[in-house]
C-alpha positions as semicolon CSV with decimal commas, in nm:
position;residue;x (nm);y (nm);z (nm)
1;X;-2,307;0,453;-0,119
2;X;-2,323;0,370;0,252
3;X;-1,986;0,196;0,287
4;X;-1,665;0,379;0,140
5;X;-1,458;0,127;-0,083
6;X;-1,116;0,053;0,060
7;X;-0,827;0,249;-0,159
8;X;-0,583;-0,076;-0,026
9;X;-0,653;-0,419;-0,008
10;X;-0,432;-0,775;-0,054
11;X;-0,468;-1,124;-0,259
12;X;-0,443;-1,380;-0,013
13;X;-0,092;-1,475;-0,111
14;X;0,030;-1,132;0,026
15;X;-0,161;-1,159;0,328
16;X;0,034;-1,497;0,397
17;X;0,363;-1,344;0,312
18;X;0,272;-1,049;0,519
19;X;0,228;-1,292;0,839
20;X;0,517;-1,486;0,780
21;X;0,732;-1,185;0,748
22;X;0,542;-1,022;1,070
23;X;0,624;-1,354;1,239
24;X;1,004;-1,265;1,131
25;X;0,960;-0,907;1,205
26;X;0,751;-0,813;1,399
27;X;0,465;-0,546;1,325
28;X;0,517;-0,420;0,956
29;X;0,399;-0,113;0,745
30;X;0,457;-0,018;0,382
31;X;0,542;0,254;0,155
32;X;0,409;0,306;-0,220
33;X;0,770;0,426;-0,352
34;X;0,678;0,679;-0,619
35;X;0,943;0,535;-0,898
36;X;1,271;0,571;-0,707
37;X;1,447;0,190;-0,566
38;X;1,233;-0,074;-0,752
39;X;1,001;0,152;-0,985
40;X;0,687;0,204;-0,788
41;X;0,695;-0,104;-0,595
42;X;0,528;-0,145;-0,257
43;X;0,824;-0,152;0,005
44;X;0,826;-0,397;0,359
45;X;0,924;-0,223;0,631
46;X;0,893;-0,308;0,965
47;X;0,682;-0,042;1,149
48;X;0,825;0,270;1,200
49;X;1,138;0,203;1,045
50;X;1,006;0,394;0,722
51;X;0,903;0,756;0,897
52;X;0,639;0,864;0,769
53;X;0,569;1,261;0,745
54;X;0,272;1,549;0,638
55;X;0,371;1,470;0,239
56;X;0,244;1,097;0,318
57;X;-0,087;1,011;0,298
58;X;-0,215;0,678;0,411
59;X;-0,457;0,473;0,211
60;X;-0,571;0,238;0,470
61;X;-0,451;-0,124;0,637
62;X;-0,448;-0,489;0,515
63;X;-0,355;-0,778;0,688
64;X;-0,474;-0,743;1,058
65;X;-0,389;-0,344;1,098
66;X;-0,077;-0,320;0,863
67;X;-0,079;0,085;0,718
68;X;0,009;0,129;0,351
69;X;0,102;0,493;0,300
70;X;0,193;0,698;-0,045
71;X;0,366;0,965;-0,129
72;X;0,137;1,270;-0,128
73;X;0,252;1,338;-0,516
74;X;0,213;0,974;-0,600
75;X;-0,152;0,976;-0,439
76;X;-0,283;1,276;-0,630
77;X;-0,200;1,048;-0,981
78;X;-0,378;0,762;-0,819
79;X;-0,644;0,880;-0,616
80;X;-0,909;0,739;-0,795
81;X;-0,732;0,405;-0,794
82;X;-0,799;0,104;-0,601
83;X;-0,438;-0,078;-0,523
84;X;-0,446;-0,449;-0,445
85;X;-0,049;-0,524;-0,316
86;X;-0,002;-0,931;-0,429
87;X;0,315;-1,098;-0,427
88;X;0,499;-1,250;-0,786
89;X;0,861;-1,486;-0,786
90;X;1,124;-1,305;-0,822
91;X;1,350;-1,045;-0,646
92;X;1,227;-0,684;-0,590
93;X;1,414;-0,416;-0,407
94;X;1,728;-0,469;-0,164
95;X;1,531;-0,241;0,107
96;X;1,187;-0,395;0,114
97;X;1,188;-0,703;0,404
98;X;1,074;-0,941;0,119
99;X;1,380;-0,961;-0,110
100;X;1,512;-1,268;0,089
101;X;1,206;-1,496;0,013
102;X;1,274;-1,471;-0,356
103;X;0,921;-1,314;-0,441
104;X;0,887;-0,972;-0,455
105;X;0,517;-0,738;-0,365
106;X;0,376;-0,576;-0,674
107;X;0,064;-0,399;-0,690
108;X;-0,249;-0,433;-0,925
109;X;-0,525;-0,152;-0,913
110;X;-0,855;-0,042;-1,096
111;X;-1,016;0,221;-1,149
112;X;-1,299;0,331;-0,882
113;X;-1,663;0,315;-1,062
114;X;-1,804;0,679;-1,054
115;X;-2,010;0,583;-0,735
116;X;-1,722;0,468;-0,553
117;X;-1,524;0,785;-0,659
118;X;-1,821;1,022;-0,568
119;X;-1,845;0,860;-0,180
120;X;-1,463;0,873;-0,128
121;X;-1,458;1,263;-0,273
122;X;-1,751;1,331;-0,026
123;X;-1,565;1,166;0,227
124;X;-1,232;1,453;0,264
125;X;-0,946;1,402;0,230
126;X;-0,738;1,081;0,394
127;X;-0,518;1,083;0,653
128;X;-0,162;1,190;0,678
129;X;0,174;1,120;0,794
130;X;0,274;1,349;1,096
């Protein structure tokens, strides 16, 4: 496999949510909360405001350069799961920037195919937080 699969992407309908809360914010990031606040929903954040350390590992951008990073514990049960952040009605977490638009960012995910497990294994480990 020439081309590593992405371990993050977005549905469309997070992507516009993402700009019109960038358009609010400013530059945004986001955190893969490992069960505490709103289960283990993505959280909003705009950039920097979440600090990000060496037990956070990021799992790539979406939406023009936004970084989605997990908890090094919470990556190691999903490593070999692709996350797709979309956006449902309804309110999620007091802390993540969304909460006032009445929808809330959830995330779906599959499992990589062997092939696309094998290239990202080959590829080391990904970056993190420092």
């Amino acid at each position: 496999m020439d081309i590593l699969p992405p371990r993050i992407l977005a549905t469309p309908a997070a992507d516009d949510l993402i700009a019109t809360l960038t358009d609010k914010h400013g530059p945004l990031m986001f955190h893969q909360s490992g069960g505490c606040c709103d289960g283990s929903a993505p959280m909003c954040f705009p950039k920097g405001e979440f600090k990000v350390g060496p037990q956070d590992v990021l799992l790539g951008t979406i939406a023009d350069g936004v970084q989605v990073w997990i908890g090094a514990a919470q990556f190691e049960y999903w490593r070999h799961t692709q996350v797709t952040i979309d956006v449902v009605p309804g309110r999620g977490a007091g802390m993540s920037l969304e909460s006032p638009e009445g929808v809330r960012f959830i995330v779906r995910s599959r499992i990589f195919m062997d092939d696309e497990a094998a290239a990202l294994e080959a590829a080391g480990e990904p970056e993190r937080g420092g």
